[in-house]
CSV table of C-alpha atoms and ligand atoms in Angstrom, one decimal:
chain,number,residue,atom,x,y,z
A,143,MET,CA,95.4,109.1,117.9
A,144,THR,CA,91.8,110.2,118.1
A,145,ALA,CA,88.8,108.0,116.3
A,146,LYS,CA,87.9,108.4,112.6
A,147,VAL,CA,84.6,109.0,112.3
A,148,ASN,CA,84.3,106.3,109.6
A,149,CYS,CA,87.4,105.1,108.7
A,150,ARG,CA,88.1,104.9,105.0
A,151,LEU,CA,90.3,101.8,104.2
A,152,GLY,CA,92.1,101.1,100.8
A,153,VAL,CA,92.3,97.1,100.8
A,154,LEU,CA,94.9,95.7,98.4
A,155,VAL,CA,94.6,92.1,97.6
A,156,SER,CA,96.2,89.4,94.7
A,157,GLY,CA,94.0,86.6,95.3
A,158,SER,CA,90.6,84.8,97.1
A,159,GLY,CA,90.2,87.3,99.4
A,160,THR,CA,89.0,85.5,102.3
A,161,ASN,CA,90.2,88.1,104.9
A,162,LEU,CA,88.7,90.9,102.6
A,163,GLN,CA,85.6,89.2,102.8
A,164,ALA,CA,86.2,89.2,106.9
A,165,ILE,CA,86.5,92.8,106.6
A,166,ILE,CA,83.4,93.4,104.6
A,167,ASP,CA,81.4,90.8,106.7
A,168,HIS,CA,82.7,92.8,110.4
A,169,ILE,CA,81.9,96.3,108.5
A,170,GLU,CA,77.8,95.3,107.5
A,171,SER,CA,77.0,93.9,110.9
A,172,GLY,CA,78.2,97.1,112.4
A,173,GLY,CA,81.0,95.6,114.0
A,174,ILE,CA,83.9,98.6,112.5
A,175,ALA,CA,83.2,102.0,111.8
A,176,ALA,CA,84.3,102.0,108.4
A,177,THR,CA,83.9,102.0,104.9
A,178,ILE,CA,85.8,100.0,102.0
A,179,ALA,CA,86.8,103.2,99.8
A,180,CYS,CA,88.4,101.0,97.0
A,181,VAL,CA,89.5,97.5,96.9
A,182,ILE,CA,92.9,97.6,94.7
A,183,SER,CA,94.2,94.5,92.6
A,184,ASN,CA,97.0,93.5,90.7
A,185,LYS,CA,95.6,90.6,89.3
A,186,PRO,CA,92.6,91.0,87.2
A,187,ASP,CA,91.3,87.7,87.8
A,188,ALA,CA,91.4,87.9,91.6
A,189,TYR,CA,88.4,86.5,93.2
A,190,ALA,CA,88.6,89.1,95.9
A,191,LEU,CA,87.6,91.3,92.7
A,192,THR,CA,83.9,89.2,92.2
A,193,ARG,CA,83.7,89.7,96.5
A,194,ALA,CA,84.3,93.5,96.2
A,195,ALA,CA,82.1,93.9,93.5
A,196,ASN,CA,79.1,91.2,95.1
A,197,HIS,CA,79.3,94.1,98.0
A,198,GLY,CA,78.6,97.2,95.8
A,199,ILE,CA,82.6,98.2,96.7
A,200,PRO,CA,84.7,100.1,93.8
A,201,VAL,CA,87.6,97.7,92.3
A,202,VAL,CA,90.6,99.0,90.4
A,203,ILE,CA,92.7,96.5,88.6
A,204,HIS,CA,96.0,97.9,88.5
A,205,GLU,CA,98.6,95.4,87.0
A,206,ASN,CA,102.0,95.6,87.6
A,207,ARG,CA,103.1,94.4,84.5
A,208,ASN,CA,102.1,97.5,82.9
A,209,PHE,CA,105.1,99.6,84.8
A,210,SER,CA,108.3,99.3,84.3
A,211,ASP,CA,109.6,99.3,88.0
A,212,ARG,CA,108.5,98.6,91.4
A,213,ASN,CA,108.7,102.4,92.7
A,214,GLU,CA,106.4,103.2,89.6
A,215,TYR,CA,103.9,100.9,90.2
A,216,ASP,CA,104.0,102.2,93.8
A,217,LYS,CA,103.8,105.7,93.1
A,218,ALA,CA,100.6,104.9,90.8
A,219,THR,CA,99.0,103.0,93.6
A,220,VAL,CA,99.6,105.8,96.3
A,221,GLU,CA,97.8,108.2,93.8
A,222,ILE,CA,94.7,105.8,93.3
A,223,LEU,CA,94.7,105.7,97.7
A,224,ARG,CA,94.7,109.7,97.6
A,225,LYS,CA,92.2,109.7,94.8
A,226,HIS,CA,90.2,107.2,97.3
A,227,ASP,CA,90.9,109.6,100.6
A,228,VAL,CA,92.0,106.2,101.9
A,229,GLU,CA,93.1,106.4,106.1
A,230,LEU,CA,94.1,102.9,106.4
A,231,VAL,CA,95.8,100.9,103.9
A,232,VAL,CA,95.0,96.8,104.4
A,233,LEU,CA,97.0,94.4,102.7
A,234,ALA,CA,94.7,91.1,102.8
A,235,GLY,CA,96.9,88.7,100.7
A,236,PHE,CA,98.6,91.3,98.4
A,237,MET,CA,101.6,89.5,96.8
A,238,ARG,CA,103.9,92.2,96.4
A,239,ILE,CA,106.8,94.1,98.3
A,240,LEU,CA,106.1,97.6,98.7
A,241,THR,CA,108.6,100.5,97.8
A,242,ASP,CA,109.5,103.1,100.1
A,243,THR,CA,107.3,105.0,98.0
A,244,MET,CA,104.2,103.4,99.4
A,245,VAL,CA,105.5,102.8,103.3
A,246,ASN,CA,106.4,106.7,103.5
A,247,ALA,CA,102.9,107.9,102.3
A,248,PHE,CA,101.4,106.2,105.0
A,249,PRO,CA,103.4,106.0,107.7
A,250,ASN,CA,101.7,103.5,110.6
A,251,ALA,CA,98.8,103.4,108.3
A,252,ILE,CA,99.7,100.6,106.7
A,253,MET,CA,98.4,97.0,108.0
A,254,ASN,CA,99.4,93.5,106.7
A,255,ILE,CA,98.8,90.1,107.9
A,256,HIS,CA,101.2,87.5,107.8
A,257,PRO,CA,100.2,83.6,108.5
A,258,ALA,CA,103.1,83.1,111.2
A,259,LEU,CA,104.0,84.4,114.6
A,260,LEU,CA,106.5,86.7,113.8
A,261,PRO,CA,109.6,87.5,113.7
A,262,SER,CA,109.7,83.8,112.9
A,263,PHE,CA,109.4,82.6,109.8
A,264,PRO,CA,108.8,86.0,107.7
A,265,GLY,CA,108.3,85.9,103.6
A,266,LEU,CA,106.6,83.2,101.7
A,267,HIS,CA,105.7,79.9,102.6
A,268,ALA,CA,105.6,80.4,106.3
A,269,GLN,CA,103.4,78.0,107.6
A,270,GLN,CA,105.4,75.2,105.6
A,271,GLN,CA,108.7,77.0,107.4
A,272,ALA,CA,107.1,76.6,110.8
A,273,LEU,CA,106.2,72.9,109.9
A,274,ASP,CA,109.9,72.5,108.7
A,275,TYR,CA,111.1,73.8,111.9
A,276,GLY,CA,109.1,71.7,113.6
A,277,VAL,CA,107.5,74.1,116.2
A,278,ARG,CA,104.3,73.4,118.6
A,279,TYR,CA,102.7,76.4,117.8
A,280,SER,CA,102.3,79.2,115.0
A,281,GLY,CA,99.7,81.7,114.1
A,282,CYS,CA,99.1,84.8,112.7
A,283,THR,CA,100.3,88.6,112.9
A,284,VAL,CA,98.6,91.6,112.1
A,285,HIS,CA,101.6,94.3,111.8
A,286,PHE,CA,102.2,97.7,110.6
A,287,VAL,CA,104.2,97.9,107.5
A,288,ASP,CA,107.6,99.6,107.8
A,289,ASN,CA,110.6,99.5,105.4
A,290,GLY,CA,111.5,95.7,106.1
A,291,THR,CA,109.7,92.6,104.9
A,292,ASP,CA,107.4,91.3,107.7
A,293,THR,CA,109.5,93.6,110.1
A,294,GLY,CA,107.3,96.3,111.1
A,295,PRO,CA,105.2,97.1,114.5
A,296,ILE,CA,103.1,94.0,115.6
A,297,ILE,CA,99.5,94.7,116.7
A,298,LEU,CA,98.1,91.3,116.9
A,299,GLN,CA,98.7,88.0,117.2
A,300,SER,CA,97.1,84.8,117.7
A,301,VAL,CA,98.1,81.4,118.4
A,302,VAL,CA,97.2,77.8,117.1
A,303,PRO,CA,98.6,74.7,118.0
A,304,VAL,CA,100.6,72.5,115.5
A,305,GLU,CA,99.8,69.2,115.4
A,306,GLN,CA,101.7,65.7,114.4
A,307,ASP,CA,99.9,65.0,111.2
A,308,ASP,CA,99.5,68.8,110.0
A,309,THR,CA,100.1,69.6,106.3
A,310,GLU,CA,100.6,72.8,104.9
A,311,GLU,CA,96.9,73.0,104.0
A,312,SER,CA,95.5,71.8,107.5
A,313,LEU,CA,97.8,74.3,109.4
A,314,SER,CA,97.0,77.0,106.7
A,315,ALA,CA,93.3,76.4,107.1
A,316,LYS,CA,93.3,76.4,110.9
A,317,ILE,CA,95.6,79.6,110.8
A,318,GLN,CA,92.9,81.8,108.0
A,319,LYS,CA,90.5,80.8,110.7
A,320,GLU,CA,92.1,83.2,113.3
A,321,GLU,CA,93.1,85.8,110.8
A,322,HIS,CA,89.4,86.6,109.9
A,323,ARG,CA,89.5,87.3,113.7
A,324,VAL,CA,92.2,89.2,114.4
A,325,PHE,CA,92.3,91.1,111.2
A,326,PRO,CA,88.8,93.0,111.8
A,327,ALA,CA,89.8,93.2,115.3
A,328,ALA,CA,93.1,95.5,114.4
A,329,ILE,CA,91.1,97.7,112.0
A,330,LYS,CA,88.9,97.9,114.0
A,331,LEU,CA,91.4,99.7,116.9
A,332,PHE,CA,92.7,101.6,114.3
A,333,ALA,CA,89.0,103.3,113.5
A,334,GLU,CA,88.5,103.4,116.9
A,335,GLY,CA,91.8,105.6,117.6
A,336,LYS,CA,93.1,103.1,120.3
A,337,ILE,CA,96.4,102.3,118.7
A,338,GLN,CA,99.5,104.0,119.3
A,339,VAL,CA,102.7,103.3,118.2
A,340,ASN,CA,106.1,103.9,120.0
A,341,GLY,CA,109.4,102.8,118.0
A,342,ARG,CA,108.4,99.3,118.0
A,343,ARG,CA,106.1,99.2,120.9
A,344,VAL,CA,102.5,99.1,119.6
A,345,ARG,CA,100.2,100.2,122.9
A,346,ILE,CA,96.9,99.6,122.6
A,347,SER,CA,94.2,101.5,124.7
A,348,PRO,CA,91.5,99.6,126.8
B,246,GRF,C1,96.7,84.8,103.8
B,246,GRF,O1,97.1,83.8,104.4
B,246,GRF,C2,97.6,86.1,104.5
B,246,GRF,O2,97.8,85.5,105.7
B,246,GRF,C3,98.8,85.9,103.6
B,246,GRF,O3,97.9,86.1,102.2
B,246,GRF,C4,96.8,85.1,102.3
B,246,GRF,C5,95.3,85.7,101.8
B,246,GRF,O4,94.5,85.0,101.8
B,246,GRF,N1,99.2,87.7,103.8
B,246,GRF,P1,92.9,85.3,101.6
B,246,GRF,O5,93.4,85.9,99.8
B,246,GRF,O6,92.8,86.7,102.2
B,246,GRF,O7,92.0,84.4,101.4
């Protein structure tokens, strides 16, 4: 893959947007040669929208309740992303499962961050799943999105220890700290053209 001159990102959000903020901060400090072309939220009250607006980033409120089915919603999402010439789609706390319409429109160009060490604990409440299972280590995973749920090729992972007295909140906080480091790092690798996907395996050029 060749390096993008100034990689255009489309960031999809549903919530508070701390990962979005970390990405914005890395771009603004010159750490990533990318532009956030648009932030799209399916929730009109997502705080992530305020964060984007604070930095002059175009926002689109794209509510799923206005669409009869998931496929139609995703078709419209693809149109918005195309209109903004997006090269990499970033799921930063976007609380919806994508249909094949979205996934096939951006092959190996949709990144998600998951708050567990995949393939362990996919789906919702990953931190609580990890606590309930009794693992000694958890963490986060940045992966490309494929047609499954949290099953795509893994780009980067970061590990955090699980302490005896950790709660869902305390473990989530430790994991989020790592998310804010590895998600921008993975985006940077993509923007620099350093990621190659071979089946399930991701090769990162030095
Ligand atoms: C993160 O914990 C991420 O792992 C999950 O959704 C959460 C989003 O948090 N996919 P934020 O909106 O970026 O603060």
